[in-house]
PDB file of C-alpha atoms in Angstrom:
ATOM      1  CA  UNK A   1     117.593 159.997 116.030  1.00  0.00           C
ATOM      2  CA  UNK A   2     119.391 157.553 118.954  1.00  0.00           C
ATOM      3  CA  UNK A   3     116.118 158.126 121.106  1.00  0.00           C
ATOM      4  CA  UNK A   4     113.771 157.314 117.887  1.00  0.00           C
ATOM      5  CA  UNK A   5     115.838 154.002 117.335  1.00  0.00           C
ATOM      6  CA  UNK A   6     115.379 153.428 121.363  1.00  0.00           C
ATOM      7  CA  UNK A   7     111.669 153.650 121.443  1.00  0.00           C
ATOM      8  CA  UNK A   8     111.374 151.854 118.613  1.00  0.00           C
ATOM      9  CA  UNK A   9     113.427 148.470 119.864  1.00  0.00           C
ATOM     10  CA  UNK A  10     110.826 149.364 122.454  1.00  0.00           C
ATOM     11  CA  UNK A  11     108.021 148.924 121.232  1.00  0.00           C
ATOM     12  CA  UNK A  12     109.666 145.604 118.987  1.00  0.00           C
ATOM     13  CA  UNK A  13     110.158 144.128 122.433  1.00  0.00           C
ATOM     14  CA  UNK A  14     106.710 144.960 123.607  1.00  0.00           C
ATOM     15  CA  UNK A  15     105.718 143.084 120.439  1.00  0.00           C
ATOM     16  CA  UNK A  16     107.586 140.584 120.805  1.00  0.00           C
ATOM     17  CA  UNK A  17     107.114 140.301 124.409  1.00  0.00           C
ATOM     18  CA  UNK A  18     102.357 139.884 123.089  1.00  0.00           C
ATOM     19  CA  UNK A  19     103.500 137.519 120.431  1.00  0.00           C
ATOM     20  CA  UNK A  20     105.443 135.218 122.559  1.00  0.00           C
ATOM     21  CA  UNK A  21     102.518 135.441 125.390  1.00  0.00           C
ATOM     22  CA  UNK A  22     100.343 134.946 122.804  1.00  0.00           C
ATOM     23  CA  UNK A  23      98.493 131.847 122.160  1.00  0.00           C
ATOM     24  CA  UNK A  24      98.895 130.204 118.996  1.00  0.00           C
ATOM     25  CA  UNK A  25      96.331 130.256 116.598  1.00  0.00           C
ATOM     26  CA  UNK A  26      97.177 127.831 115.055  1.00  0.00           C
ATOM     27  CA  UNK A  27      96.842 125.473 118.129  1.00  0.00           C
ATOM     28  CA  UNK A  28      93.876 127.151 119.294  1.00  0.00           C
ATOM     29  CA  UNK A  29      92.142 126.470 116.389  1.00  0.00           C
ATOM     30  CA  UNK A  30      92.997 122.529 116.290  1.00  0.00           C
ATOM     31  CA  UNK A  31      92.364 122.206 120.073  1.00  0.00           C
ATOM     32  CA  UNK A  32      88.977 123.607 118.534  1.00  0.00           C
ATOM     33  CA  UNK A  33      88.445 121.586 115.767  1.00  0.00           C
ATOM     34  CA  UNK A  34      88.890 118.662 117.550  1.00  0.00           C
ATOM     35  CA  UNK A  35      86.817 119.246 120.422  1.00  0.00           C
ATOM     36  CA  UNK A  36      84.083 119.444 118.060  1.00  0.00           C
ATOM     37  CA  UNK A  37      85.282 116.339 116.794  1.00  0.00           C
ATOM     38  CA  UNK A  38      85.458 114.706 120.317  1.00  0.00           C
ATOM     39  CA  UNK A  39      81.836 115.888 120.946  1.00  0.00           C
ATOM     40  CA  UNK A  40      80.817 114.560 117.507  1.00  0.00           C
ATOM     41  CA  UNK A  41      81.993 111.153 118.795  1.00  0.00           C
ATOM     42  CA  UNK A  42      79.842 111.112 121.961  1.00  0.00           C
ATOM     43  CA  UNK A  43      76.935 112.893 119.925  1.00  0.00           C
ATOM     44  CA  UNK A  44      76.823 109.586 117.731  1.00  0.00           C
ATOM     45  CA  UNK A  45      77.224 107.312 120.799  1.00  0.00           C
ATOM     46  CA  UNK A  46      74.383 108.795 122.358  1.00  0.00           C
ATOM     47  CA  UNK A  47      72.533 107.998 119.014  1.00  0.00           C
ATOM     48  CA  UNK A  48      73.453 104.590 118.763  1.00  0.00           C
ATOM     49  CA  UNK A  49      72.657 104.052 122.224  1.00  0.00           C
ATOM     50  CA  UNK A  50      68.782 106.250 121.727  1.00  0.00           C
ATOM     51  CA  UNK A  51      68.632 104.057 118.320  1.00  0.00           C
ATOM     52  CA  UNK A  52      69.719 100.313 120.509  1.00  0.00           C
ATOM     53  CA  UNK A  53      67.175 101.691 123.913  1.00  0.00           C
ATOM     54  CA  UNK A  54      63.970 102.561 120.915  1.00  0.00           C
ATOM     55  CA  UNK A  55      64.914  98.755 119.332  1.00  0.00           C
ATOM     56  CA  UNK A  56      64.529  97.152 122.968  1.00  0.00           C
ATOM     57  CA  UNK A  57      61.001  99.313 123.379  1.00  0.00           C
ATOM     58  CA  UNK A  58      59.721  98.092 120.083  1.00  0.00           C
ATOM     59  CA  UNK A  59      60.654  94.469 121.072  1.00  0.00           C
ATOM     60  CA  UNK A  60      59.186  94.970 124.579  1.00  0.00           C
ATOM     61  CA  UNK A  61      55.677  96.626 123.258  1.00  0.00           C
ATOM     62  CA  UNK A  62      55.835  93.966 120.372  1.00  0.00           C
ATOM     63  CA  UNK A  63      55.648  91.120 123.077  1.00  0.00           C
ATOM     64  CA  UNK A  64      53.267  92.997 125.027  1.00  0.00           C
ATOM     65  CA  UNK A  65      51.025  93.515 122.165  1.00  0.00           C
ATOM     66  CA  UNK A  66      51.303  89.727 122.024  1.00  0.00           C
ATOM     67  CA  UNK A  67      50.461  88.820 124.978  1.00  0.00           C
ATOM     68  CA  UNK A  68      47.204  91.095 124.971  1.00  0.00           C
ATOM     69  CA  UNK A  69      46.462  88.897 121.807  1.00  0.00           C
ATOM     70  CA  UNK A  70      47.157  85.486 123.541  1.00  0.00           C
ATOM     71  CA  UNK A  71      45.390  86.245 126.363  1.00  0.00           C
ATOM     72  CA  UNK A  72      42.369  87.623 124.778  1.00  0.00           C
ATOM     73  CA  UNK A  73      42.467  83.948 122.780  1.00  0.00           C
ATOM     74  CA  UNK A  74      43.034  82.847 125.812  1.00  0.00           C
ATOM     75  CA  UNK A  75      40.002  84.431 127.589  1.00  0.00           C
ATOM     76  CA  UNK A  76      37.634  82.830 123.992  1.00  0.00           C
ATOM     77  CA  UNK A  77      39.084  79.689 124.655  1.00  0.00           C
ATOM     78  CA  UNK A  78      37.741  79.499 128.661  1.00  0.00           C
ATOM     79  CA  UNK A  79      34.841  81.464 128.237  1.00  0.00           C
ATOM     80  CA  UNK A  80      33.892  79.027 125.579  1.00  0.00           C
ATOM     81  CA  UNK A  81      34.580  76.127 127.635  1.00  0.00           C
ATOM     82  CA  UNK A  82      32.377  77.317 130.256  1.00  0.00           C
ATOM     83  CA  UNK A  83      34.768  78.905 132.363  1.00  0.00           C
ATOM     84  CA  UNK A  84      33.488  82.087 133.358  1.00  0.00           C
ATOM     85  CA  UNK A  85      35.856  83.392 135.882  1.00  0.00           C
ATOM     86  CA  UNK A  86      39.246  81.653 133.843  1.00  0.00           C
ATOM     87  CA  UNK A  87      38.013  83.951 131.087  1.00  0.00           C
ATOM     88  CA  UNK A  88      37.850  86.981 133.776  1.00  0.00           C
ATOM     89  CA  UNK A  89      41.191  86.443 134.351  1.00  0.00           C
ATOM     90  CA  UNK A  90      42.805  85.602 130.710  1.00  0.00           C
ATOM     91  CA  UNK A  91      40.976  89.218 130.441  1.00  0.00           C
ATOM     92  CA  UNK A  92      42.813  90.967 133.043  1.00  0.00           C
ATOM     93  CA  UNK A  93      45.950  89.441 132.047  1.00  0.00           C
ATOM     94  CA  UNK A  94      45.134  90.838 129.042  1.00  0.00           C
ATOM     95  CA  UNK A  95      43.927  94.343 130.529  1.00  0.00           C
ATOM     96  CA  UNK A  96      47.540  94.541 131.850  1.00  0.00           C
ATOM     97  CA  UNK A  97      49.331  93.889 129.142  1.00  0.00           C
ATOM     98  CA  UNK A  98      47.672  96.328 127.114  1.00  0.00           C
ATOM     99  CA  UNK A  99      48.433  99.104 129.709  1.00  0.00           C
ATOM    100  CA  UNK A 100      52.017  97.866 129.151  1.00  0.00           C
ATOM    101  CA  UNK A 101      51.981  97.723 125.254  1.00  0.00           C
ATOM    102  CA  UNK A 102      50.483 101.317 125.223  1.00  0.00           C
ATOM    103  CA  UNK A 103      52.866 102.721 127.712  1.00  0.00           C
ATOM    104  CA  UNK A 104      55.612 101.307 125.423  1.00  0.00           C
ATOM    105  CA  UNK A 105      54.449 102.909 122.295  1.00  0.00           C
ATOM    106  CA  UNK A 106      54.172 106.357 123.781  1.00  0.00           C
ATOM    107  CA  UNK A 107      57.544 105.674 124.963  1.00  0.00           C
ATOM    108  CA  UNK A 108      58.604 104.727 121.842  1.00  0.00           C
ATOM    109  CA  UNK A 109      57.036 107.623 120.140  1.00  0.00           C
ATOM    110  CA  UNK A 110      59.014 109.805 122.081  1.00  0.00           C
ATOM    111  CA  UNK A 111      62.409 108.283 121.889  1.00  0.00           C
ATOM    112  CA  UNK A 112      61.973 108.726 117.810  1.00  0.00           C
ATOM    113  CA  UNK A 113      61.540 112.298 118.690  1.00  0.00           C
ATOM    114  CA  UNK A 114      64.723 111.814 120.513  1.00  0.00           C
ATOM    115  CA  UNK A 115      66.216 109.610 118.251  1.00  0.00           C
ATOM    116  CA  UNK A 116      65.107 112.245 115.333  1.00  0.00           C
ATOM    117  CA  UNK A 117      66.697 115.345 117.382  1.00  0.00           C
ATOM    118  CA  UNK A 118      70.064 113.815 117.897  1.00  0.00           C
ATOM    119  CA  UNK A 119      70.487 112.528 114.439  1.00  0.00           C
ATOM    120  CA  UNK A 120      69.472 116.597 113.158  1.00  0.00           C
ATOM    121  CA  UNK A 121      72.050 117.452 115.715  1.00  0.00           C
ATOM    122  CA  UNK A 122      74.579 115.324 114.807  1.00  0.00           C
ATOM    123  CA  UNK A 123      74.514 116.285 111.042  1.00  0.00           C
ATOM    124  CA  UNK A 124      74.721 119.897 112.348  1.00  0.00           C
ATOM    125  CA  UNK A 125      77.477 119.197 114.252  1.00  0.00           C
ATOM    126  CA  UNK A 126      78.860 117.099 110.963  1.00  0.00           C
ATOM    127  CA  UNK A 127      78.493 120.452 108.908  1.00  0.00           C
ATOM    128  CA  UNK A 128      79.927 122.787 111.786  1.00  0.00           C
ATOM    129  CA  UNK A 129      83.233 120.433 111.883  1.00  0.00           C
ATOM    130  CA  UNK A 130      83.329 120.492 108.233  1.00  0.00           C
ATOM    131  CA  UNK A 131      82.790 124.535 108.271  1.00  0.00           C
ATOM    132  CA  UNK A 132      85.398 125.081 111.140  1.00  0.00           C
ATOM    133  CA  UNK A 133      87.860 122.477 108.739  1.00  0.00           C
ATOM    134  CA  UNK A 134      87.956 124.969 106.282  1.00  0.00           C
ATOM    135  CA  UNK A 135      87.781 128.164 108.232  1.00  0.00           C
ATOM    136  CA  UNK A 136      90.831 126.726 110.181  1.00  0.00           C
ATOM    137  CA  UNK A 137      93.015 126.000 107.805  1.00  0.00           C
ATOM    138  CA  UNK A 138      92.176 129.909 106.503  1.00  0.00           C
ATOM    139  CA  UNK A 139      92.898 130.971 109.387  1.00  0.00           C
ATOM    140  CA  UNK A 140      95.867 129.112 110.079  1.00  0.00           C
ATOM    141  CA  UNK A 141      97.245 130.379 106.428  1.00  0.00           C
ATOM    142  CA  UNK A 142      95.932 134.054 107.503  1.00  0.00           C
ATOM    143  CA  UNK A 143      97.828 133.965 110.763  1.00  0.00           C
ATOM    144  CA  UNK A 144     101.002 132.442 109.281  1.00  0.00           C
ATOM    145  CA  UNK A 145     101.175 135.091 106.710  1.00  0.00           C
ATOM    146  CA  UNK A 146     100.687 137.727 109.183  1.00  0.00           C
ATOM    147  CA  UNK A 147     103.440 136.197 111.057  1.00  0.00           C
ATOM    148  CA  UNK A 148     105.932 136.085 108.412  1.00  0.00           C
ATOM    149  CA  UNK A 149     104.371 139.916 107.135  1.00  0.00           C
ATOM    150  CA  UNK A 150     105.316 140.790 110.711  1.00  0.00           C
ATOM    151  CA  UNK A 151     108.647 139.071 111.055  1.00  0.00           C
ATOM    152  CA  UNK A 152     109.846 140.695 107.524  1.00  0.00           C
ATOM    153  CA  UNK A 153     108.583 144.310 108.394  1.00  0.00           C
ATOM    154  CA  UNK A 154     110.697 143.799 111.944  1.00  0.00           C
ATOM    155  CA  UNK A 155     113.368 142.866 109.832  1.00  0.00           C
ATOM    156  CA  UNK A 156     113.370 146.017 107.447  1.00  0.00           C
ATOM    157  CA  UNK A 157     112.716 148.248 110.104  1.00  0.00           C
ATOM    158  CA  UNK A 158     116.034 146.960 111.724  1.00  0.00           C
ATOM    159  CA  UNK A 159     117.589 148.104 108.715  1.00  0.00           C
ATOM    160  CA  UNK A 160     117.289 151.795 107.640  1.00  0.00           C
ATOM    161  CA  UNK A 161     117.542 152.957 104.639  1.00  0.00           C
ATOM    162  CA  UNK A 162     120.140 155.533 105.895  1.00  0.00           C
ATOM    163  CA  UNK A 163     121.768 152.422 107.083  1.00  0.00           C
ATOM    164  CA  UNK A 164     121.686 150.349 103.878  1.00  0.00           C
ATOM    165  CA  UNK A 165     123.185 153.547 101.969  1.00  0.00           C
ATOM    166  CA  UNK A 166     125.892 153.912 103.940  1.00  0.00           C
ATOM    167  CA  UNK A 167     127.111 150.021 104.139  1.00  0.00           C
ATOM    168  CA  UNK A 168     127.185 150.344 100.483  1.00  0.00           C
ATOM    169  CA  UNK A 169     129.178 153.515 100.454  1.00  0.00           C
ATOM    170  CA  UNK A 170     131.851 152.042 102.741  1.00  0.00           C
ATOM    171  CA  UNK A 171     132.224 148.442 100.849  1.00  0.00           C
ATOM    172  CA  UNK A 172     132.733 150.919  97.704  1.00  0.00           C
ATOM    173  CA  UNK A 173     135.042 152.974  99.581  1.00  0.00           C
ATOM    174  CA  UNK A 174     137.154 149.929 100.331  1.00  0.00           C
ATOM    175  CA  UNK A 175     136.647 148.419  97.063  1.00  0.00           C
ATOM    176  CA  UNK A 176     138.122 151.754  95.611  1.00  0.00           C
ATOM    177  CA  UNK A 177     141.092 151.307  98.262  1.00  0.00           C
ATOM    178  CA  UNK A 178     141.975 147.865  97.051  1.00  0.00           C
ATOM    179  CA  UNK A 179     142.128 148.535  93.028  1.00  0.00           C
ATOM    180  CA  UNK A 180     143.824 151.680  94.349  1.00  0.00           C
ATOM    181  CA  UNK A 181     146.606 149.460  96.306  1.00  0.00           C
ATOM    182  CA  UNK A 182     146.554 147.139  93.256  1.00  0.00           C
ATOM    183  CA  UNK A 183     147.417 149.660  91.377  1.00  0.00           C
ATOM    184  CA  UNK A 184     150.223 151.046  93.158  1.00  0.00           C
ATOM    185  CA  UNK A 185     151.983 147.742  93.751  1.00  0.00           C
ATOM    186  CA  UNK A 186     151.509 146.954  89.355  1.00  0.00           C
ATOM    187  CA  UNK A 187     152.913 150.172  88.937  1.00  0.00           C
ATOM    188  CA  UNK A 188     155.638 149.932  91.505  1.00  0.00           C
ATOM    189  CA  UNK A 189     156.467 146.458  89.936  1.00  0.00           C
ATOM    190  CA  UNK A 190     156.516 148.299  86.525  1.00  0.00           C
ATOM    191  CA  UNK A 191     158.871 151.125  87.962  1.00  0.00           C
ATOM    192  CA  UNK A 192     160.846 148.443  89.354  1.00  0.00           C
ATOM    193  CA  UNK A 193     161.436 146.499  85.970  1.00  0.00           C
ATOM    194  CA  UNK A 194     162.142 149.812  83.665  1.00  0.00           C
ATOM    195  CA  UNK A 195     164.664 150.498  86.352  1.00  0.00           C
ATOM    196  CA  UNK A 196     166.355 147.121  86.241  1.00  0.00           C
ATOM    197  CA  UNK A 197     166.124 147.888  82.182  1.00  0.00           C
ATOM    198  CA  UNK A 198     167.503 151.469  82.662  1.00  0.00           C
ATOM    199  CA  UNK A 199     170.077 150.740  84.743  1.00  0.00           C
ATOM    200  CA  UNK A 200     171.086 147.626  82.143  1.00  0.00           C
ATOM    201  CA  UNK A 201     171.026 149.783  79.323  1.00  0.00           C
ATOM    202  CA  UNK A 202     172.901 152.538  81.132  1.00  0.00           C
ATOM    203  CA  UNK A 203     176.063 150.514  82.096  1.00  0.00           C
ATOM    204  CA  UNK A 204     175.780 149.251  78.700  1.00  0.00           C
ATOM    205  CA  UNK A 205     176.276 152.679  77.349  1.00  0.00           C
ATOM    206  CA  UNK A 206     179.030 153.888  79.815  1.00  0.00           C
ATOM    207  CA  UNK A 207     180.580 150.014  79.023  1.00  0.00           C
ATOM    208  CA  UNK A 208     180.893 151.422  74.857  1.00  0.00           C
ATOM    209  CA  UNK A 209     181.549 154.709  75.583  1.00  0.00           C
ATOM    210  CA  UNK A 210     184.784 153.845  77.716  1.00  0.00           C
ATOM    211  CA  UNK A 211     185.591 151.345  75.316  1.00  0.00           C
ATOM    212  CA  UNK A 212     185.563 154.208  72.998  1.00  0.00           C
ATOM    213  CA  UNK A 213     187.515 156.662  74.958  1.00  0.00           C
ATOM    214  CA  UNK A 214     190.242 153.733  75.503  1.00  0.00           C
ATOM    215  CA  UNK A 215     190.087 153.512  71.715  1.00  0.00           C
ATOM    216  CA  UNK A 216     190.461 157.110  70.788  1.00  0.00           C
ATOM    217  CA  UNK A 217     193.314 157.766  74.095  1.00  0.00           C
ATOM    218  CA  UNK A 218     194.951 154.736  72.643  1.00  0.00           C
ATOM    219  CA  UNK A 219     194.930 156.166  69.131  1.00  0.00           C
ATOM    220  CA  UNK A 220     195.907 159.501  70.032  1.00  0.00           C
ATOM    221  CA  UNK A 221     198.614 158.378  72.163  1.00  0.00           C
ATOM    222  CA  UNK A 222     200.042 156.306  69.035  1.00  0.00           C
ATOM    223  CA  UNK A 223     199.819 159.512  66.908  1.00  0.00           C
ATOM    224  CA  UNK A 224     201.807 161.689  69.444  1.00  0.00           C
ATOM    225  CA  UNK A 225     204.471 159.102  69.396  1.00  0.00           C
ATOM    226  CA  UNK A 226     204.358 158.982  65.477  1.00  0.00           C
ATOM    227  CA  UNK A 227     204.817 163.012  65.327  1.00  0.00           C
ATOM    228  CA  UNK A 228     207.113 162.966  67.883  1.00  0.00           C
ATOM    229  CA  UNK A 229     209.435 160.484  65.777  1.00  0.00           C
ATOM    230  CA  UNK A 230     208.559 162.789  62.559  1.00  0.00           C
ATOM    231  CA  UNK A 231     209.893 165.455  64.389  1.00  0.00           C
ATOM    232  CA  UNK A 232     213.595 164.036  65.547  1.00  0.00           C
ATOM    233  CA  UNK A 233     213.222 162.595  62.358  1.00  0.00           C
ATOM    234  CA  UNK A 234     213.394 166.120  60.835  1.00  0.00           C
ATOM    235  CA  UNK A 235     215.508 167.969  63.588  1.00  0.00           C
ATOM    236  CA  UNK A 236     218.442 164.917  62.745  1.00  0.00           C
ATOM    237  CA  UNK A 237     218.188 165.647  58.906  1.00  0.00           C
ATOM    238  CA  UNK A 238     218.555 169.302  58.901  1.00  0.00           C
ATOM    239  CA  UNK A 239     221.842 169.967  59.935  1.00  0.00           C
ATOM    240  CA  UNK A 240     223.239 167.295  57.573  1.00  0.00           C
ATOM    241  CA  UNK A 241     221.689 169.363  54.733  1.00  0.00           C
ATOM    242  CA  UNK A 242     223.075 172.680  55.915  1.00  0.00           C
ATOM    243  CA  UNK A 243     226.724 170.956  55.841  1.00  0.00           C
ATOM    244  CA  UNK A 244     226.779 169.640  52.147  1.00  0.00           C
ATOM    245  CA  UNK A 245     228.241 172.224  49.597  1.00  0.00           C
ATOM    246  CA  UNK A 246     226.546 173.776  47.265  1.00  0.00           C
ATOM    247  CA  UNK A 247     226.326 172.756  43.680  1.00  0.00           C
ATOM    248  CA  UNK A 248     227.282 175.242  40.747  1.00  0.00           C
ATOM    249  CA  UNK A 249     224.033 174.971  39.880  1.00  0.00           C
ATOM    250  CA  UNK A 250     222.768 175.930  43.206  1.00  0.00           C
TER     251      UNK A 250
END
């Protein structure tokens, strides 16, 4: 039994020992969570600044595009002046701003692409957060319970049931020891009043009884004294009697 109870605050401190090494779940998961978050953040930037760079493009082939126009008016205008090689070079202007306008669409075709991918991405990454929200605070409830499931079943195991059975047997041991010393002291009390009574009652009797002997001495020693007087009483009259004469009659 003693090396059963060893091994097992053993292996409690071994527990112990993972769970305090441990990293927290719980903060794992909100270091997590707001990672995500942080990333989420930089995801839209990035957006913003694909959206601001694909704005600048448009405005940049828009102008272009207008400038191919104007100088193609441009090259009309001198050509139908006269002005042969002034309309060559409205043209070329014009050549080179149309190089630049169609460079600029393609470039803007592919930031929309861009533009497009991040935005899919960041609504992803928008239903990931939301997903990991909920699965952390599951988690985080899951790992709490198993904590306190853990911290109660260390807690019963420290106390047996042998254990429990026994504290109960000695607190009603010593409850049966006090009512029995309650007891004793009521009933000594008790003794000790019916002896104060006894003893009252007692002298009380002996008090009339040798009020009764004083009585009965005190009348017998008055009717010794009465007899004794009846008797010289007697003894003084007889030989009186035995001197008188005698009658005729006699």
């Amino acid at each position: 039994m003693a090396l059963i109870k060893r091994i097992l605050r053993v292996i409690r401190a071994n527990l112990n020992s993972l769970i305090g090494g441990a990293e927290d779940p719980e903060k794992i998961l909100e270091q997590t969570v707001l990672e995500m978050q942080e990333n989420l953040v930089r995801l839209r930037q990035g957006v913003a600044q694909a959206i601001a760079t694909q704005k600048r493009t448009e405005r940049q082939a828009g102008a272009a595009q207008s400038q191919t126009e104007e100088w193609y008016r441009r090259a009309q205008l001198a050509l139908q002046q006269g002005s042969e090689p002034l309309a060559r070079e409205a043209l070329t202007k014009r050549q080179a701003y149309k190089e630049t306008a169609t460079a600029l669409f393609s470039q803007i075709e592919q930031q929309n692409e861009i533009v497009a991918r991040l935005k899919k991405d960041m609504r992803s990454l928008e239903l990931k957060i939301s997903e990991a929200k909920t699965k952390k605070d599951m988690y985080i409830a899951r790992a709490r319970s198993a904590e306190a499931s853990y911290r109660l079943q260390e807690m019963l195991g420290g106390v047996s049931a042998t254990s429990s059975l026994s504290a109960f047997e000695r607190m009603e041991e010593k409850v049966s020891q006090i009512e029995a010393k309650s007891e004793a002291i009521a009933q000594l009390s008790s003794d000790d009043l019916e002896t104060q009574f006894t003893s009252l009652e007692s002298s009380n009797n002996v008090d009339t009884e040798l009020a009764a002997m004083k009585v009965q001495v005190l009348n017998g020693a008055e009717n010794t004294q009465h007899n004794n007087l009846l008797t010289q009483e007697s003894q003084k009259t007889q030989p009186l009697q035995q001197q008188l004469p005698k009658t005729q009659d006699s």
